[in-house]
Coordinates of C-alpha atoms in Angstrom, one line a residue:
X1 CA 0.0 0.0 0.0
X2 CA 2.8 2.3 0.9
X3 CA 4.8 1.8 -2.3
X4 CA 1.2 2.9 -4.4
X5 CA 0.4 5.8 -2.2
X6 CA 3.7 7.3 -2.9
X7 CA 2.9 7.3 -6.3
X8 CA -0.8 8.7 -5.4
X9 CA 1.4 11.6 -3.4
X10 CA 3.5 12.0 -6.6
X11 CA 0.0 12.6 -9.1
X12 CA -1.1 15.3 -6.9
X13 CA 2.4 16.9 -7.6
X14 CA 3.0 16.0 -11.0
X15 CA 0.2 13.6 -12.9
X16 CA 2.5 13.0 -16.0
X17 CA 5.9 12.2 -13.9
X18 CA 3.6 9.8 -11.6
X19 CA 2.3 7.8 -14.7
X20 CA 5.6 7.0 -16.2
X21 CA 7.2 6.3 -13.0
X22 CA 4.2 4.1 -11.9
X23 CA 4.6 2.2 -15.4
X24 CA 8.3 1.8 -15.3
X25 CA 8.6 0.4 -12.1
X26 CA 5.5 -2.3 -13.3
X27 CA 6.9 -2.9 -16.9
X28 CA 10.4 -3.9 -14.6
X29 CA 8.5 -6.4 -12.6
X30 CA 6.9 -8.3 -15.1
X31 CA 10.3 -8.8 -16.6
X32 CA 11.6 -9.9 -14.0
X33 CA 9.0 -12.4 -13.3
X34 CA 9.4 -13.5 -16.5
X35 CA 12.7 -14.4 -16.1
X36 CA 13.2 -15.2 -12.3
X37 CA 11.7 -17.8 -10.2
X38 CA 10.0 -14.5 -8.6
X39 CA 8.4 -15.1 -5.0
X40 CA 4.9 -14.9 -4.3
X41 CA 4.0 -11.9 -1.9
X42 CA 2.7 -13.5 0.9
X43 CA 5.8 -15.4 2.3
X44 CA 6.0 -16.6 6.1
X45 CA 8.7 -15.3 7.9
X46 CA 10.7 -17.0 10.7
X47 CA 13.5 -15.1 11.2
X48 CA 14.3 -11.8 9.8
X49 CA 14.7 -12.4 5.9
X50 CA 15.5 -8.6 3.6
X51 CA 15.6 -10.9 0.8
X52 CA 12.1 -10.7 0.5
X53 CA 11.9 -6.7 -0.2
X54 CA 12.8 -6.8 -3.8
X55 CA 11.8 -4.7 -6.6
X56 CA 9.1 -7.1 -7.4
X57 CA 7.5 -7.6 -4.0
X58 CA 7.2 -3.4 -3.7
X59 CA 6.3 -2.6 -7.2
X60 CA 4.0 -6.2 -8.2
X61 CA 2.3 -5.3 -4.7
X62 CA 1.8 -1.5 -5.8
X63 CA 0.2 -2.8 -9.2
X64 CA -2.0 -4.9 -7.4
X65 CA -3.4 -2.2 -4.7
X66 CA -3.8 0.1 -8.3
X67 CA -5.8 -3.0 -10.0
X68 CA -8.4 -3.6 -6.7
X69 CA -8.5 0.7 -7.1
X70 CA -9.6 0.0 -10.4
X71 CA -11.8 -2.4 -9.5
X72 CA -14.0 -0.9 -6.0
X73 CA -13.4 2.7 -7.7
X74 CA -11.6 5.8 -6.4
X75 CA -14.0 6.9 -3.8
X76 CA -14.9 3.1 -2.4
X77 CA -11.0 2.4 -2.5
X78 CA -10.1 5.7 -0.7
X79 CA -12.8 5.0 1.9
X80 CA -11.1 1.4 2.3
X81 CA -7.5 2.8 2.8
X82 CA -8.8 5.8 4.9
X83 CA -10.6 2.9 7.5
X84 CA -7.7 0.5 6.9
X85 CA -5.0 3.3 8.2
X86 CA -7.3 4.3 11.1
X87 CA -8.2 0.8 12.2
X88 CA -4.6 -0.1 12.1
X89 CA -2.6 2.6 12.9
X90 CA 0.1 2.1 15.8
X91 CA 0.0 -1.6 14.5
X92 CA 1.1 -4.8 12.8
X93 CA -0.6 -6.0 9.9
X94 CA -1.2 -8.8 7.5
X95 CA -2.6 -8.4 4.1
X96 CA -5.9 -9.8 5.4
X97 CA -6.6 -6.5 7.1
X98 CA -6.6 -4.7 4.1
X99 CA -8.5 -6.5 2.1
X100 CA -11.5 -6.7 5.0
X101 CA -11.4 -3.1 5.0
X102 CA -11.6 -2.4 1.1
X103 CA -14.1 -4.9 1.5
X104 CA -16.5 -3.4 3.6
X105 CA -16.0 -0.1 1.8
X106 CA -17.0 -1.9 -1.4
X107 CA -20.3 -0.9 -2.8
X108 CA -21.1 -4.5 -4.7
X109 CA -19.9 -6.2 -1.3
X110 CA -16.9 -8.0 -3.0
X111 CA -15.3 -10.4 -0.9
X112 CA -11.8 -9.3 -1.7
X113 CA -9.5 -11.5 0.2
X114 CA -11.1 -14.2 -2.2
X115 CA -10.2 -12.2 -5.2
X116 CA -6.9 -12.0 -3.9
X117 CA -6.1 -14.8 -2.5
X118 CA -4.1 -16.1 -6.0
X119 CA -2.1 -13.1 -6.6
X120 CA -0.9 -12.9 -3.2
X121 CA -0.1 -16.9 -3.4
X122 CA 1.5 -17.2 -6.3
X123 CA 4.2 -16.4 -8.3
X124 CA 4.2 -15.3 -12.1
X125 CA 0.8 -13.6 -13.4
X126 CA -1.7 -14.2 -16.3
X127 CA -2.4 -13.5 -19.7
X128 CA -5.7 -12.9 -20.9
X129 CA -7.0 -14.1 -24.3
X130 CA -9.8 -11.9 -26.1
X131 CA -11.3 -13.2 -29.2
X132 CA -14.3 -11.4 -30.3
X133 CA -17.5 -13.5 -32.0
X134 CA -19.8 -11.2 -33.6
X135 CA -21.5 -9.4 -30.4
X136 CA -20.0 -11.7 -27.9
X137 CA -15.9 -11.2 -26.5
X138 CA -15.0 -14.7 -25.4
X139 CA -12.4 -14.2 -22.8
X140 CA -9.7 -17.2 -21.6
X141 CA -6.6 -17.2 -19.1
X142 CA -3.4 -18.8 -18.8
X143 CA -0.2 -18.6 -16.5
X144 CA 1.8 -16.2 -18.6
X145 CA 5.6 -18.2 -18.9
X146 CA 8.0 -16.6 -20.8
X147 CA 11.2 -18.9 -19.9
X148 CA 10.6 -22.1 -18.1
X149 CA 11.5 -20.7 -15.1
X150 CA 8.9 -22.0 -12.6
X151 CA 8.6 -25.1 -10.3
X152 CA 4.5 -25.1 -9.8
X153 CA 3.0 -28.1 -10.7
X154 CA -0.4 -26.5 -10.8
X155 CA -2.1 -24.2 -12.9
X156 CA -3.5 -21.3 -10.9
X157 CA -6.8 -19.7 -11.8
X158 CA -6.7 -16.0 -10.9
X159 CA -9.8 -13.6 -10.2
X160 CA -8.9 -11.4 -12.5
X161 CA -10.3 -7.9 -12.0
X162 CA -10.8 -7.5 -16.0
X163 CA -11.5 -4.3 -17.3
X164 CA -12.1 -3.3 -20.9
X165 CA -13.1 -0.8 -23.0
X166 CA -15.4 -0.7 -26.5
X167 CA -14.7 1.8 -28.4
X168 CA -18.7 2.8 -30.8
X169 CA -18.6 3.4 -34.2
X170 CA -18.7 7.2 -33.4
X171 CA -15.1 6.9 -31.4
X172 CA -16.4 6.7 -28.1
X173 CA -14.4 4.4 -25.1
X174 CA -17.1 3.1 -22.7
X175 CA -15.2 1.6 -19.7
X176 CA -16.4 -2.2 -18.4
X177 CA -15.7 -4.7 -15.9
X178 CA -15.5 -8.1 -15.9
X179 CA -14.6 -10.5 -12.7
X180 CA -13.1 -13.6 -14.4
X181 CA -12.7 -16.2 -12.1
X182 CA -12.5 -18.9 -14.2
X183 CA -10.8 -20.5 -16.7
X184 CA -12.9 -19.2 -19.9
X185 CA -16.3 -16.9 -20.2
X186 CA -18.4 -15.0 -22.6
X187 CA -19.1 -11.7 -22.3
X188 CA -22.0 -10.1 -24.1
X189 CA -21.7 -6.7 -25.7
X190 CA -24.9 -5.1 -27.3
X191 CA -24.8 -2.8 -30.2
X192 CA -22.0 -2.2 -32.6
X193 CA -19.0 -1.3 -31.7
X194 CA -15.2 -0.9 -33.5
X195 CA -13.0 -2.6 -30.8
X196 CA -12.3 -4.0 -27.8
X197 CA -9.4 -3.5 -25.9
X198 CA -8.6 -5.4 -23.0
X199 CA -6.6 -3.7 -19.9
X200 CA -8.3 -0.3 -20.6
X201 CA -6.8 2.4 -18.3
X202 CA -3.7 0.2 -18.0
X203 CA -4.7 -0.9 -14.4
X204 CA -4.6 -4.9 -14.4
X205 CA -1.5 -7.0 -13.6
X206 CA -1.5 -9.1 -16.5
X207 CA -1.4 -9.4 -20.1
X208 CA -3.8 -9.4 -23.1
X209 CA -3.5 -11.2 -26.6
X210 CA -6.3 -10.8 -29.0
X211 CA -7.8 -12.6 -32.0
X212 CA -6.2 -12.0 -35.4
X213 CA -9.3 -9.8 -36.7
X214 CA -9.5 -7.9 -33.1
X215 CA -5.3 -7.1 -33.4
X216 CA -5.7 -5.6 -36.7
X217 CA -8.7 -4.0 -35.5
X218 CA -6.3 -2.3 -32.9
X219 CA -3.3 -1.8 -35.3
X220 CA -5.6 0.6 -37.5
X221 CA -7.2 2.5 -34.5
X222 CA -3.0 3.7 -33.8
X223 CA -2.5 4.5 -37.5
X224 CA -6.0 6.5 -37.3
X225 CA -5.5 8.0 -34.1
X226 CA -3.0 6.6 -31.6
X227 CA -3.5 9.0 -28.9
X228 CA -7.2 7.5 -28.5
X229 CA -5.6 5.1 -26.3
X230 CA -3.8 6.5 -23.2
X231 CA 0.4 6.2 -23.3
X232 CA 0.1 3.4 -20.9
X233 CA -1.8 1.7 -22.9
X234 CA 0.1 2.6 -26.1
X235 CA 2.9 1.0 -24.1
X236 CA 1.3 -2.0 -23.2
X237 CA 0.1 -3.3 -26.2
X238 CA 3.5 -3.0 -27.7
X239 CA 5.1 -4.6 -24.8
X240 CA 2.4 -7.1 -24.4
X241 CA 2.5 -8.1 -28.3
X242 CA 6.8 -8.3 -28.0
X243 CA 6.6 -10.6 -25.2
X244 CA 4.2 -13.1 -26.5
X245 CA 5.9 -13.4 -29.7
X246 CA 8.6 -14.1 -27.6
X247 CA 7.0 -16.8 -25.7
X248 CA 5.6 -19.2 -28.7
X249 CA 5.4 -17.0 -31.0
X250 CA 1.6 -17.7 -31.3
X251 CA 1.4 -14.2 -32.7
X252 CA 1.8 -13.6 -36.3
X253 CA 5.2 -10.9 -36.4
X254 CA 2.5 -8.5 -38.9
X255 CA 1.1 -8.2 -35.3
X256 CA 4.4 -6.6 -34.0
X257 CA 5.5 -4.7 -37.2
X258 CA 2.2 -2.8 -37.6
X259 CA 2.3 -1.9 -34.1
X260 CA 6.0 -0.1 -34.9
X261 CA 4.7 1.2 -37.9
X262 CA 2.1 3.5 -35.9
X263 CA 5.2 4.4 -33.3
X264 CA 6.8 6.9 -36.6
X265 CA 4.3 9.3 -35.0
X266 CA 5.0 8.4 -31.6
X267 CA 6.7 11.0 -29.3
X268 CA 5.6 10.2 -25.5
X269 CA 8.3 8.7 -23.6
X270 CA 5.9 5.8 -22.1
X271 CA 5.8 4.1 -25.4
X272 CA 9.2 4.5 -26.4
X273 CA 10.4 3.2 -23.2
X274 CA 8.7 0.1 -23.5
X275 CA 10.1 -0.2 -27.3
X276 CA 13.7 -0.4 -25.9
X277 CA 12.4 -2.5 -22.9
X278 CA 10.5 -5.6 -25.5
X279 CA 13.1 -5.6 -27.6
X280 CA 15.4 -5.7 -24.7
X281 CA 13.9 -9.2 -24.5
X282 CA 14.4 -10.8 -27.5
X283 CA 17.9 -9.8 -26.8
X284 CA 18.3 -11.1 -23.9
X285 CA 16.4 -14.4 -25.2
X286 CA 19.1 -14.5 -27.9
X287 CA 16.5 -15.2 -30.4
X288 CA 18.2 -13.0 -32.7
X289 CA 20.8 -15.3 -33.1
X290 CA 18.5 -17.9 -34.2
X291 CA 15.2 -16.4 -35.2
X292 CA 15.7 -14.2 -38.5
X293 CA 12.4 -12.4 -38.4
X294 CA 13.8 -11.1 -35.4
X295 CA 16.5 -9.3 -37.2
X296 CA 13.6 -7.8 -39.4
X297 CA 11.9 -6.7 -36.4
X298 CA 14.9 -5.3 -35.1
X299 CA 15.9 -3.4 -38.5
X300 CA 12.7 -2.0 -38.5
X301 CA 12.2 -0.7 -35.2
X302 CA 15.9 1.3 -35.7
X303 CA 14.3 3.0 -39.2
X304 CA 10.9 3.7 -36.7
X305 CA 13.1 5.2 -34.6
X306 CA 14.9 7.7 -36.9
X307 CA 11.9 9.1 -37.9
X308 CA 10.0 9.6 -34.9
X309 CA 13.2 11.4 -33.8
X310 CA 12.7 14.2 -36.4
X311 CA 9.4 14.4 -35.1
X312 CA 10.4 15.1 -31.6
X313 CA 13.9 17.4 -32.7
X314 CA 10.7 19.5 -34.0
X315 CA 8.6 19.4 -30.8
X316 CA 11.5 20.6 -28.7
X317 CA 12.5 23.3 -30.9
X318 CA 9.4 24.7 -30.1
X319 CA 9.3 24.3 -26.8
X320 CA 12.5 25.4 -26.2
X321 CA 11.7 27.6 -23.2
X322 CA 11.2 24.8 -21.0
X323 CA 14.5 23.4 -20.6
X324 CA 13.4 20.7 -17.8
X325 CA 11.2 18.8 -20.7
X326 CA 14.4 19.4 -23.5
X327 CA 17.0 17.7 -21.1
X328 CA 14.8 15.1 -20.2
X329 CA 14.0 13.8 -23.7
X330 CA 17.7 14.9 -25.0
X331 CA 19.1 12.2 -23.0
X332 CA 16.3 10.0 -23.3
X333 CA 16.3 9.6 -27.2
X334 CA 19.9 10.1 -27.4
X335 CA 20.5 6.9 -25.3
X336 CA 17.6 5.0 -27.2
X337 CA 19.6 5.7 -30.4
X338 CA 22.7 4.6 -29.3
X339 CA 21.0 1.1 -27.8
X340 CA 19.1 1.0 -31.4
X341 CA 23.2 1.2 -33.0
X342 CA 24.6 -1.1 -31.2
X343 CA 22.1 -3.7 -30.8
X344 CA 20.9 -3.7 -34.9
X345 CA 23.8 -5.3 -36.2
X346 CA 22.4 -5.7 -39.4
X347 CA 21.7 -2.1 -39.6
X348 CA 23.7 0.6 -41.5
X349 CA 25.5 2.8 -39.2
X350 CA 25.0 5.7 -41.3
X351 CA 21.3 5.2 -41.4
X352 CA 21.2 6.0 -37.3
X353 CA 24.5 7.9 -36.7
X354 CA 23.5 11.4 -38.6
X355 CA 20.3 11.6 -36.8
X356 CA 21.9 11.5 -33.5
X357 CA 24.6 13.7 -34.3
X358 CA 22.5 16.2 -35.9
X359 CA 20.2 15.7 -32.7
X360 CA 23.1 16.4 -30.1
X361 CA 24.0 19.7 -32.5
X362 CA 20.4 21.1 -32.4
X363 CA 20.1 20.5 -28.1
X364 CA 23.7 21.9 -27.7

């Protein structure tokens, strides 16, 4: 709770510095699940063990108290956390006695220790499935395992707080929820609509792969207009889309290159961040050395990443008064070149090298 509240303390200051850190710190701890036999948060404790504090207990734990926010609400949550502190204060605590009190504050009575019970016991985190059938969304989980890196011989079944969004034919988001708490379900959706996208706001602990139909549906919503979806969510789907490919590779790579072809345009840092961090995975996966599409995908997110740059040498000329912003991205995009040169073998040098130099000119 402590480790989300700061960020809560942070949005009152700053709304746009507390998203990106909030997102970083999340995008870090997926990774790290996936490639670490990661403990589950609720460990028992015999002796004094600092082990335990890692980046992943503080910053999966902070996700989670954001995804049951999303779930009960702002004011029900706040009302939870507000009893919780009173109740407790001068205390110990378990994780029991927070959930009781967001519970009671909830206004559809959910029993949350229930809901919780999975994430706090287990390691790893799901993936939710969407595949849309005419005016149904038929919606399926799975452990999410990107290296097999864990020793559970079971296959947990999360409550997963699932919340979505349809977009209408006249570009409209209507925000849902969903409790899945089992394996598969159908959820009914009346009247046309354009899309679906699964992990709206960018609250949920998990990630989403779609249908073949409902990905392209996606794809051509970013080319149209990306910022429809918030830069958390931009950042997401290109994370989530990496990462799967990654896994199986049950994702066609058109998936992944479409969703680079819309980032030319892009110039928040969220999305970018989480370019350099996917791809950061195949690297570290090696599958360049063995997959050649992954060369491709490589080659093209270094010429993506050229042009986006002009974009953004643009945006900070004219905002050149605000010198906090310029030396943030400077260093940002500069580094995020320089990964791009170094990790695209197959690239030209003297397709990247100009760009950066001619960026470092124009912010000295």
């Amino acid at each position: 709770v402590a480790s989300f509240m700061q960020y809560l303390g942070l949005q009152a200051f700053d709304n746009d510095w507390s998203m990106k850190n909030f997102f970083t710190e999340k995008i870090n701890s997926m990774m790290s699940e996936d490639f670490t036999n990661s403990r589950a948060l609720n460990q028992p404790v015999a002796v004094p063990d600092f082990s335990i504090f890692n980046g992943v207990t503080y910053a999966k734990g902070a996700s989670i108290v954001r995804m049951v926010r999303g779930l009960l609400g702002e004011k029900a949550f706040m009302n939870g956390i507000k009893t919780y502190l009173n109740q407790n204060k001068y205390s110990n605590v378990v994780s029991d006695d927070l959930w009781q009190a967001l519970s009671n504050s909830s206004d559809d009575g959910i029993d949350l220790k229930a809901v919780m019970s999975i994430w706090m016991g287990e390691r790893a985190y799901p993936l939710v499935t969407v595949r849309r059938n005419h005016s149904e969304i038929q919606i399926s989980q799975e452990p999410f395992i990107l290296k097999n890196n864990t020793t559970s011989r079971t296959t947990p079944i999360w409550t997963i707080p699932f919340q979505y969004g349809i977009l209408d034919q006249q570009g409209h988001f209507s925000r849902k929820m969903f409790l899945l708490r089992e394996e598969t379900a159908t959820i009914k959706i009346s009247g046309h609509f354009k899309l679906v996208k699964g992990n709206y706001r960018d609250d949920g602990y998990y990630r989403v792969n779609y249908d073949p139909e409902s990905w392209k549906a996606i794809t051509d919503q970013l080319m149209t207009n990306h910022e429809i979806f918030s830069p958390g969510e931009r950042a997401h789907l290109l994370n989530d889309a990496v990462s799967i490919f990654a896994r199986t590779k049950p994702l066609n790579m058109s998936v992944v290159m479409d969703l680079l072809n819309y980032m030319e345009k892009e110039t928040d840092f969220l999305p970018w961040f989480s370019a350099s961090h996917s791809f950061g995975i195949l690297i570290k996966l090696r599958l360049k050395d063995i997959k050649p599409e992954v060369k491709v995908l490589m080659q093209k997110f270094a010429t993506v990443a050229t042009k986006a740059l002009e974009l953004i040498e643009n945006q900070l000329q004219a905002k050149e008064n605000n010198k906090g912003y310029k030396d943030a991205m400077k260093e940002y995009m500069v580094n995020l070149i320089r990964r791009i040169n170094s990790r695209v073998s197959d690239s030209s040098p003297s397709t990247l090298r100009p760009s950066t130099d001619k960026f470092t000119q124009k912010m000295d």
